[in-house]
Amino acid sequence: MKMVFIGAGSMAEAMIKGIKNAEAFSQDELWVTNRNDKERLQLLTEKYDVKSSYDLSSLLTDAEVIILAVKPKDASDALQAIRPYVKGQLLISVLAGLSIGFIESIIGKAPIARAMPNTSAMIGQSATGLSFNDQILRSQHTLATSIFSAIGSVTHVEESRLDLVTGLSGSGPAYIYYIVEAMEKAASELGEDAMPFIIQTLKGAAHMLESSDQSPEELRKAITSEGGTTEAGIAQLESHHVKDAFAECIKEATDHSGRLRRQFEQAHNI
Ligand SMILES: NC(=O)C1=CN([C@@H]2O[C@H](COP(=O)(O)OP(=O)(O)OC[C@H]3O[C@@H](n4cnc5c(N)ncnc54)[C@H](O)[C@@H]3O)[C@@H](O)[C@H]2O)C=CC1
Ligand SMILES: O=C(O)[C@@H]1CCC=N1
């Protein structure tokens, strides 16, 4: 099955690596293109044994799946460029904020899936939200779901929920890395030895959340002895309103996804 990535950046690489690592999924014809960075294409072709080309006609005409993975600012140009060759292939967009309606306004009626994965796709651990337009064939619905299942979990959501998925789990790994940076800095006296403690603490907490029937609050309280160290530490988080900061962080990222969408729609009178 021929699958073509339009855009060869972080997200395309994460998906390519995840798809290559997944054994459940046919992956013999992965292709990638970008605007003009030949060195980047060469790196991806060597690293992941994918193919590359700048000839959109031959790339797309016999493709089964086209994955749009450019930055939102480049979406309009990229869609205009591929429009002549989109004839019933499954088109999957992973762009933040870009609505299916916007894509249809350029491409016309076509089978379109809109996905919001994250870079943990690279190791088969993305949390992907996925929605579809009404042109999708049953087989294409299954295919899109299987592509994202190969690189993590998939949840079908209404398109209107994708802004929140973007703010929560699309951007989410970055928030966790930010916390890890803070923990690492705070534990700098341990030097390089801090990282194994941090990583295993995150892994253990994630597995506890997954396997325990207790809520996050109950799990936290089970660690927090009265008059103990955790209570002292969390009092500092409370005094700095860290919970509020996280709520605002996710709301702002979610709102920004909506703003990106409205910018596109206004610019194109949708
Ligand atoms: N990086 C992330 O964690 C996530 C990114 N996304 C979405 O994925 C999209 C891509 O993000 P990144 O990979 O981080 O960006 P990036 O900047 O790393 O890569 C963008 C790629 O698009 C290419 N490009 C630009 N214009 C083009 C054109 N007209 N035709 C063909 N290729 C063109 C560039 O050459 C580059 O290879 C964004 O829209 C973002 O919203 C979604 C989920 C997570
Ligand atoms: O920051 C961004 O806009 C993209 C979308 C989700 C993660 N990265």
mmCIF file of C-alpha atoms and ligand atoms in Angstrom:
data_model
loop_
_atom_site.group_PDB
_atom_site.id
_atom_site.type_symbol
_atom_site.label_atom_id
_atom_site.label_comp_id
_atom_site.label_asym_id
_atom_site.label_seq_id
_atom_site.Cartn_x
_atom_site.Cartn_y
_atom_site.Cartn_z
ATOM 1 C CA MET A 1 0.000 0.000 0.000
ATOM 2 C CA LYS A 2 1.477 3.343 -1.049
ATOM 3 C CA MET A 3 1.433 6.010 1.661
ATOM 4 C CA VAL A 4 2.840 9.474 0.950
ATOM 5 C CA PHE A 5 3.851 12.071 3.543
ATOM 6 C CA ILE A 6 3.570 15.680 2.383
ATOM 7 C CA GLY A 7 5.961 17.340 4.828
ATOM 8 C CA ALA A 8 9.055 15.727 6.303
ATOM 9 C CA GLY A 9 9.398 17.310 9.735
ATOM 10 C CA SER A 10 9.136 16.058 13.329
ATOM 11 C CA MET A 11 5.626 14.669 13.050
ATOM 12 C CA ALA A 12 6.191 12.902 9.731
ATOM 13 C CA GLU A 13 9.372 11.352 11.118
ATOM 14 C CA ALA A 14 7.632 10.236 14.321
ATOM 15 C CA MET A 15 4.896 8.541 12.286
ATOM 16 C CA ILE A 16 7.327 6.984 9.799
ATOM 17 C CA LYS A 17 9.460 5.560 12.580
ATOM 18 C CA GLY A 18 6.401 4.269 14.444
ATOM 19 C CA ILE A 19 4.924 2.690 11.311
ATOM 20 C CA LYS A 20 8.261 1.103 10.436
ATOM 21 C CA ASN A 21 8.581 -0.340 13.923
ATOM 22 C CA ALA A 22 5.045 -1.702 13.958
ATOM 23 C CA GLU A 23 4.820 -5.232 12.690
ATOM 24 C CA ALA A 24 1.043 -5.286 12.321
ATOM 25 C CA PHE A 25 0.991 -3.000 9.339
ATOM 26 C CA SER A 26 2.133 -3.237 5.714
ATOM 27 C CA GLN A 27 4.818 -0.609 5.201
ATOM 28 C CA ASP A 28 6.635 -1.480 2.021
ATOM 29 C CA GLU A 29 5.747 1.705 0.150
ATOM 30 C CA LEU A 30 6.281 4.697 2.392
ATOM 31 C CA TRP A 31 7.105 7.884 0.488
ATOM 32 C CA VAL A 32 7.983 11.336 1.732
ATOM 33 C CA THR A 33 8.363 14.795 0.222
ATOM 34 C CA ASN A 34 8.942 18.317 1.509
ATOM 35 C CA ARG A 35 9.196 21.823 0.118
ATOM 36 C CA ASN A 36 12.865 21.851 -0.946
ATOM 37 C CA ASP A 37 15.117 20.390 1.783
ATOM 38 C CA LYS A 38 16.841 17.563 -0.111
ATOM 39 C CA GLU A 39 19.260 16.814 2.732
ATOM 40 C CA ARG A 40 16.373 16.175 5.089
ATOM 41 C CA LEU A 41 14.763 13.788 2.595
ATOM 42 C CA GLN A 42 18.055 11.978 2.145
ATOM 43 C CA LEU A 43 18.404 11.606 5.904
ATOM 44 C CA LEU A 44 14.905 10.122 6.223
ATOM 45 C CA THR A 45 15.353 7.759 3.282
ATOM 46 C CA GLU A 46 18.639 6.465 4.686
ATOM 47 C CA LYS A 47 17.467 6.230 8.271
ATOM 48 C CA TYR A 48 14.075 4.600 7.693
ATOM 49 C CA ASP A 49 14.386 2.982 4.259
ATOM 50 C CA VAL A 50 11.558 5.121 2.818
ATOM 51 C CA LYS A 51 11.454 6.630 -0.664
ATOM 52 C CA SER A 52 11.331 10.288 -1.635
ATOM 53 C CA SER A 53 10.426 12.372 -4.658
ATOM 54 C CA TYR A 54 9.425 15.908 -5.668
ATOM 55 C CA ASP A 55 7.239 14.705 -8.545
ATOM 56 C CA LEU A 56 3.748 15.106 -7.053
ATOM 57 C CA SER A 57 2.058 13.530 -10.054
ATOM 58 C CA SER A 58 3.890 10.217 -9.803
ATOM 59 C CA LEU A 59 3.901 10.384 -5.995
ATOM 60 C CA LEU A 60 0.172 10.802 -5.592
ATOM 61 C CA THR A 61 -1.572 9.303 -8.611
ATOM 62 C CA ASP A 62 -1.317 5.695 -7.407
ATOM 63 C CA ALA A 63 -1.155 6.473 -3.671
ATOM 64 C CA GLU A 64 -3.724 4.939 -1.363
ATOM 65 C CA VAL A 65 -3.055 7.316 1.531
ATOM 66 C CA ILE A 66 -1.785 10.909 1.547
ATOM 67 C CA ILE A 67 -0.713 12.279 4.929
ATOM 68 C CA LEU A 68 -0.539 16.050 5.151
ATOM 69 C CA ALA A 69 2.110 16.985 7.758
ATOM 70 C CA VAL A 70 3.182 20.549 7.005
ATOM 71 C CA LYS A 71 2.988 23.521 9.373
ATOM 72 C CA PRO A 72 -0.412 25.257 9.369
ATOM 73 C CA LYS A 73 1.079 28.341 7.650
ATOM 74 C CA ASP A 74 2.116 26.152 4.680
ATOM 75 C CA ALA A 75 -1.161 24.238 4.467
ATOM 76 C CA SER A 76 -2.791 26.349 1.813
ATOM 77 C CA ASP A 77 0.180 26.122 -0.584
ATOM 78 C CA ALA A 78 0.590 22.393 0.014
ATOM 79 C CA LEU A 79 -3.124 21.718 -0.564
ATOM 80 C CA GLN A 80 -3.144 23.803 -3.757
ATOM 81 C CA ALA A 81 -0.127 21.835 -4.972
ATOM 82 C CA ILE A 82 -1.655 18.395 -4.361
ATOM 83 C CA ARG A 83 -5.192 19.290 -5.504
ATOM 84 C CA PRO A 84 -4.786 18.156 -9.145
ATOM 85 C CA TYR A 85 -3.762 14.667 -7.986
ATOM 86 C CA VAL A 86 -6.340 14.043 -5.241
ATOM 87 C CA LYS A 87 -8.859 11.653 -6.737
ATOM 88 C CA GLY A 88 -10.394 9.459 -4.095
ATOM 89 C CA GLN A 89 -7.260 8.617 -2.093
ATOM 90 C CA LEU A 90 -7.603 8.763 1.680
ATOM 91 C CA LEU A 91 -6.285 12.203 2.733
ATOM 92 C CA ILE A 92 -5.224 12.410 6.372
ATOM 93 C CA SER A 93 -4.325 15.761 7.912
ATOM 94 C CA VAL A 94 -2.408 15.925 11.197
ATOM 95 C CA LEU A 95 -2.366 19.728 11.267
ATOM 96 C CA ALA A 96 -3.350 21.589 14.415
ATOM 97 C CA GLY A 97 -6.372 23.806 13.883
ATOM 98 C CA LEU A 98 -6.920 23.063 10.207
ATOM 99 C CA SER A 99 -10.547 22.008 9.768
ATOM 100 C CA ILE A 100 -11.888 19.428 7.369
ATOM 101 C CA GLY A 101 -14.074 22.237 5.969
ATOM 102 C CA PHE A 102 -10.979 24.273 5.142
ATOM 103 C CA ILE A 103 -9.361 21.307 3.387
ATOM 104 C CA GLU A 104 -12.563 20.685 1.420
ATOM 105 C CA SER A 105 -12.666 24.364 0.443
ATOM 106 C CA ILE A 106 -9.395 23.846 -1.432
ATOM 107 C CA ILE A 107 -9.507 20.179 -2.449
ATOM 108 C CA GLY A 108 -13.247 19.824 -2.966
ATOM 109 C CA LYS A 109 -15.235 16.811 -1.783
ATOM 110 C CA ALA A 110 -12.791 13.993 -0.984
ATOM 111 C CA PRO A 111 -12.370 11.322 1.691
ATOM 112 C CA ILE A 112 -10.672 13.204 4.525
ATOM 113 C CA ALA A 113 -9.572 12.132 8.006
ATOM 114 C CA ARG A 114 -8.328 14.662 10.527
ATOM 115 C CA ALA A 115 -6.000 13.286 13.170
ATOM 116 C CA MET A 116 -4.210 14.704 16.168
ATOM 117 C CA PRO A 117 -1.372 12.349 17.144
ATOM 118 C CA ASN A 118 1.723 13.227 19.144
ATOM 119 C CA THR A 119 5.444 12.603 18.734
ATOM 120 C CA SER A 120 5.342 9.496 20.954
ATOM 121 C CA ALA A 121 4.138 7.861 17.704
ATOM 122 C CA MET A 122 7.862 7.305 17.217
ATOM 123 C CA ILE A 123 7.786 4.533 19.820
ATOM 124 C CA GLY A 124 4.230 3.342 19.185
ATOM 125 C CA GLN A 125 2.832 5.385 22.088
ATOM 126 C CA SER A 126 0.861 8.225 20.478
ATOM 127 C CA ALA A 127 -2.557 9.123 21.865
ATOM 128 C CA THR A 128 -4.411 10.011 18.674
ATOM 129 C CA GLY A 129 -7.810 11.650 18.270
ATOM 130 C CA LEU A 130 -9.350 10.897 14.868
ATOM 131 C CA SER A 131 -12.356 12.234 12.968
ATOM 132 C CA PHE A 132 -13.689 11.887 9.438
ATOM 133 C CA ASN A 133 -15.809 13.634 6.857
ATOM 134 C CA ASP A 134 -18.834 12.094 5.188
ATOM 135 C CA GLN A 135 -16.933 11.053 2.053
ATOM 136 C CA ILE A 136 -14.955 8.365 3.848
ATOM 137 C CA LEU A 137 -15.499 4.812 2.670
ATOM 138 C CA ARG A 138 -15.823 2.130 5.317
ATOM 139 C CA SER A 139 -12.505 0.610 4.143
ATOM 140 C CA GLN A 140 -10.775 4.015 4.471
ATOM 141 C CA HIS A 141 -12.196 4.491 7.975
ATOM 142 C CA THR A 142 -10.684 1.128 8.903
ATOM 143 C CA LEU A 143 -7.396 1.950 7.180
ATOM 144 C CA ALA A 144 -6.967 5.320 8.928
ATOM 145 C CA THR A 145 -7.798 3.716 12.270
ATOM 146 C CA SER A 146 -5.278 0.919 11.651
ATOM 147 C CA ILE A 147 -2.508 3.374 10.704
ATOM 148 C CA PHE A 148 -2.864 5.260 13.991
ATOM 149 C CA SER A 149 -3.441 2.048 15.968
ATOM 150 C CA ALA A 150 -0.048 0.883 14.719
ATOM 151 C CA ILE A 151 1.569 3.877 16.433
ATOM 152 C CA GLY A 152 -0.427 4.099 19.660
ATOM 153 C CA SER A 153 -3.983 4.437 20.929
ATOM 154 C CA VAL A 154 -6.800 5.818 18.764
ATOM 155 C CA THR A 155 -10.003 7.488 19.905
ATOM 156 C CA HIS A 156 -12.655 8.496 17.375
ATOM 157 C CA VAL A 157 -13.931 11.949 18.301
ATOM 158 C CA GLU A 158 -16.216 14.590 16.838
ATOM 159 C CA GLU A 159 -14.128 17.073 14.894
ATOM 160 C CA SER A 160 -15.193 19.831 17.317
ATOM 161 C CA ARG A 161 -13.305 17.982 20.104
ATOM 162 C CA LEU A 162 -9.986 17.987 18.243
ATOM 163 C CA ASP A 163 -8.965 21.434 19.534
ATOM 164 C CA LEU A 164 -9.072 20.033 23.055
ATOM 165 C CA VAL A 165 -7.266 16.846 22.009
ATOM 166 C CA THR A 166 -4.588 19.105 20.485
ATOM 167 C CA GLY A 167 -4.205 21.166 23.669
ATOM 168 C CA LEU A 168 -4.225 18.068 25.872
ATOM 169 C CA SER A 169 -2.335 15.259 24.136
ATOM 170 C CA GLY A 170 -1.037 16.713 20.845
ATOM 171 C CA SER A 171 1.040 19.242 22.763
ATOM 172 C CA GLY A 172 0.961 17.110 25.932
ATOM 173 C CA PRO A 173 4.373 15.411 25.709
ATOM 174 C CA ALA A 174 5.964 18.886 25.682
ATOM 175 C CA TYR A 175 4.337 19.718 29.033
ATOM 176 C CA ILE A 176 5.740 16.517 30.520
ATOM 177 C CA TYR A 177 9.223 17.243 29.153
ATOM 178 C CA TYR A 178 8.919 20.721 30.675
ATOM 179 C CA ILE A 179 8.193 19.178 34.092
ATOM 180 C CA VAL A 180 11.111 16.807 33.650
ATOM 181 C CA GLU A 181 13.388 19.763 32.848
ATOM 182 C CA ALA A 182 12.247 21.358 36.107
ATOM 183 C CA MET A 183 12.773 18.145 38.104
ATOM 184 C CA GLU A 184 16.204 17.665 36.561
ATOM 185 C CA LYS A 185 17.185 21.221 37.413
ATOM 186 C CA ALA A 186 15.937 20.841 40.969
ATOM 187 C CA ALA A 187 17.907 17.608 41.358
ATOM 188 C CA SER A 188 21.070 18.938 39.751
ATOM 189 C CA GLU A 189 23.134 17.906 42.772
ATOM 190 C CA LEU A 190 22.510 14.295 41.792
ATOM 191 C CA GLY A 191 23.995 15.087 38.365
ATOM 192 C CA GLU A 192 23.293 12.547 35.636
ATOM 193 C CA ASP A 193 22.014 10.125 38.256
ATOM 194 C CA ALA A 194 18.771 12.132 38.540
ATOM 195 C CA MET A 195 17.403 11.042 35.165
ATOM 196 C CA PRO A 196 16.882 7.313 35.950
ATOM 197 C CA PHE A 197 14.947 8.313 39.089
ATOM 198 C CA ILE A 198 12.805 10.757 37.110
ATOM 199 C CA ILE A 199 12.098 8.410 34.191
ATOM 200 C CA GLN A 200 11.189 5.454 36.389
ATOM 201 C CA THR A 201 9.010 7.699 38.574
ATOM 202 C CA LEU A 202 7.074 8.856 35.479
ATOM 203 C CA LYS A 203 6.787 5.315 34.109
ATOM 204 C CA GLY A 204 5.663 3.939 37.460
ATOM 205 C CA ALA A 205 3.054 6.680 37.908
ATOM 206 C CA ALA A 206 1.740 6.181 34.341
ATOM 207 C CA HIS A 207 1.428 2.419 34.878
ATOM 208 C CA MET A 208 -0.285 2.988 38.229
ATOM 209 C CA LEU A 209 -2.814 5.315 36.542
ATOM 210 C CA GLU A 210 -3.436 2.664 33.911
ATOM 211 C CA SER A 211 -3.682 -0.384 36.156
ATOM 212 C CA SER A 212 -5.093 0.894 39.435
ATOM 213 C CA ASP A 213 -8.806 1.396 40.033
ATOM 214 C CA GLN A 214 -8.005 4.397 42.233
ATOM 215 C CA SER A 215 -8.398 7.964 40.951
ATOM 216 C CA PRO A 216 -5.350 10.236 40.520
ATOM 217 C CA GLU A 217 -6.424 12.082 43.652
ATOM 218 C CA GLU A 218 -6.618 8.831 45.666
ATOM 219 C CA LEU A 219 -3.222 7.748 44.353
ATOM 220 C CA ARG A 220 -1.748 11.113 45.337
ATOM 221 C CA LYS A 221 -3.281 10.970 48.808
ATOM 222 C CA ALA A 222 -1.845 7.479 49.336
ATOM 223 C CA ILE A 223 1.648 9.011 48.974
ATOM 224 C CA THR A 224 0.961 12.072 51.101
ATOM 225 C CA SER A 225 1.551 11.233 54.757
ATOM 226 C CA GLU A 226 0.274 13.728 57.270
ATOM 227 C CA GLY A 227 3.151 15.982 58.262
ATOM 228 C CA GLY A 228 5.386 14.229 55.738
ATOM 229 C CA THR A 229 7.637 15.209 52.835
ATOM 230 C CA THR A 230 5.029 15.006 50.049
ATOM 231 C CA GLU A 231 2.672 17.255 51.944
ATOM 232 C CA ALA A 232 5.507 19.783 52.336
ATOM 233 C CA GLY A 233 6.341 19.578 48.620
ATOM 234 C CA ILE A 234 2.758 19.824 47.400
ATOM 235 C CA ALA A 235 2.147 22.835 49.634
ATOM 236 C CA GLN A 236 4.725 24.615 47.481
ATOM 237 C CA LEU A 237 2.929 23.580 44.262
ATOM 238 C CA GLU A 238 -0.328 24.836 45.751
ATOM 239 C CA SER A 239 1.202 28.142 46.800
ATOM 240 C CA HIS A 240 2.411 28.611 43.203
ATOM 241 C CA HIS A 241 -1.034 27.695 41.809
ATOM 242 C CA VAL A 242 0.472 24.959 39.630
ATOM 243 C CA LYS A 243 -2.918 23.267 39.074
ATOM 244 C CA ASP A 244 -4.352 26.554 37.795
ATOM 245 C CA ALA A 245 -1.281 27.045 35.613
ATOM 246 C CA PHE A 246 -1.871 23.632 34.001
ATOM 247 C CA ALA A 247 -5.546 24.327 33.470
ATOM 248 C CA GLU A 248 -4.624 27.606 31.779
ATOM 249 C CA CYS A 249 -1.887 25.960 29.739
ATOM 250 C CA ILE A 250 -4.265 23.376 28.261
ATOM 251 C CA LYS A 251 -7.041 25.930 27.765
ATOM 252 C CA GLU A 252 -4.685 28.328 25.979
ATOM 253 C CA ALA A 253 -3.316 25.604 23.680
ATOM 254 C CA THR A 254 -6.893 24.468 22.961
ATOM 255 C CA ASP A 255 -8.045 28.028 22.281
ATOM 256 C CA HIS A 256 -5.051 28.572 20.024
ATOM 257 C CA SER A 257 -6.050 25.578 17.917
ATOM 258 C CA GLY A 258 -9.462 27.249 17.495
ATOM 259 C CA ARG A 259 -7.800 30.570 16.646
ATOM 260 C CA LEU A 260 -5.671 28.906 13.965
ATOM 261 C CA ARG A 261 -8.828 27.424 12.457
ATOM 262 C CA ARG A 262 -10.692 30.738 12.443
ATOM 263 C CA GLN A 263 -7.701 32.497 10.865
ATOM 264 C CA PHE A 264 -7.761 30.010 7.969
ATOM 265 C CA GLU A 265 -11.495 30.197 7.602
ATOM 266 C CA GLN A 266 -11.555 34.013 7.602
ATOM 267 C CA ALA A 267 -8.653 34.186 5.139
ATOM 268 C CA HIS A 268 -10.567 31.904 2.786
ATOM 269 C CA ASN A 269 -14.083 33.233 3.467
ATOM 270 C CA ILE A 270 -15.409 29.926 4.762
HETATM 271 N N1 LIG B 1 5.365 18.238 16.229
HETATM 272 C C1 LIG B 1 4.359 17.738 16.933
HETATM 273 O O1 LIG B 1 4.489 17.333 18.107
HETATM 274 C C2 LIG B 1 2.991 17.637 16.317
HETATM 275 C C3 LIG B 1 2.704 18.289 15.137
HETATM 276 N N2 LIG B 1 1.453 18.198 14.587
HETATM 277 C C4 LIG B 1 1.168 18.908 13.358
HETATM 278 O O2 LIG B 1 2.026 18.382 12.375
HETATM 279 C C5 LIG B 1 2.325 19.392 11.438
HETATM 280 C C6 LIG B 1 3.799 19.363 11.135
HETATM 281 O O3 LIG B 1 4.503 19.687 12.322
HETATM 282 P P1 LIG B 1 6.070 19.406 12.449
HETATM 283 O O4 LIG B 1 6.389 18.098 11.818
HETATM 284 O O5 LIG B 1 6.423 19.644 13.858
HETATM 285 O O6 LIG B 1 6.631 20.589 11.504
HETATM 286 P P2 LIG B 1 8.057 20.718 10.834
HETATM 287 O O7 LIG B 1 8.314 22.172 10.641
HETATM 288 O O8 LIG B 1 9.054 19.904 11.576
HETATM 289 O O9 LIG B 1 7.850 20.062 9.384
HETATM 290 C C7 LIG B 1 7.080 20.645 8.381
HETATM 291 C C8 LIG B 1 7.480 20.033 7.045
HETATM 292 O O10 LIG B 1 6.606 20.509 6.018
HETATM 293 C C9 LIG B 1 7.387 20.763 4.847
HETATM 294 N N3 LIG B 1 6.661 21.668 3.942
HETATM 295 C C10 LIG B 1 6.375 22.981 4.094
HETATM 296 N N4 LIG B 1 5.682 23.434 3.026
HETATM 297 C C11 LIG B 1 5.507 22.382 2.196
HETATM 298 C C12 LIG B 1 4.870 22.219 0.942
HETATM 299 N N5 LIG B 1 4.254 23.235 0.340
HETATM 300 N N6 LIG B 1 4.883 20.987 0.375
HETATM 301 C C13 LIG B 1 5.504 19.951 0.974
HETATM 302 N N7 LIG B 1 6.123 20.051 2.167
HETATM 303 C C14 LIG B 1 6.134 21.258 2.756
HETATM 304 C C15 LIG B 1 8.677 21.327 5.388
HETATM 305 O O11 LIG B 1 9.690 21.288 4.401
HETATM 306 C C16 LIG B 1 8.890 20.368 6.562
HETATM 307 O O12 LIG B 1 9.475 19.174 6.095
HETATM 308 C C17 LIG B 1 1.877 20.731 12.020
HETATM 309 O O13 LIG B 1 0.806 21.216 11.274
HETATM 310 C C18 LIG B 1 1.456 20.401 13.438
HETATM 311 O O14 LIG B 1 0.298 21.102 13.804
HETATM 312 C C19 LIG B 1 0.471 17.429 15.142
HETATM 313 C C20 LIG B 1 0.708 16.746 16.292
HETATM 314 C C21 LIG B 1 1.959 16.831 17.022
HETATM 315 O O1 LIG B 2 2.674 23.057 18.660
HETATM 316 C C1 LIG B 2 1.959 22.735 17.701
HETATM 317 O O2 LIG B 2 1.291 23.594 17.087
HETATM 318 C C2 LIG B 2 1.862 21.288 17.288
HETATM 319 C C3 LIG B 2 0.458 20.769 17.385
HETATM 320 C C4 LIG B 2 0.447 19.804 18.533
HETATM 321 C C5 LIG B 2 1.848 19.676 18.890
HETATM 322 N N1 LIG B 2 2.610 20.456 18.186
#
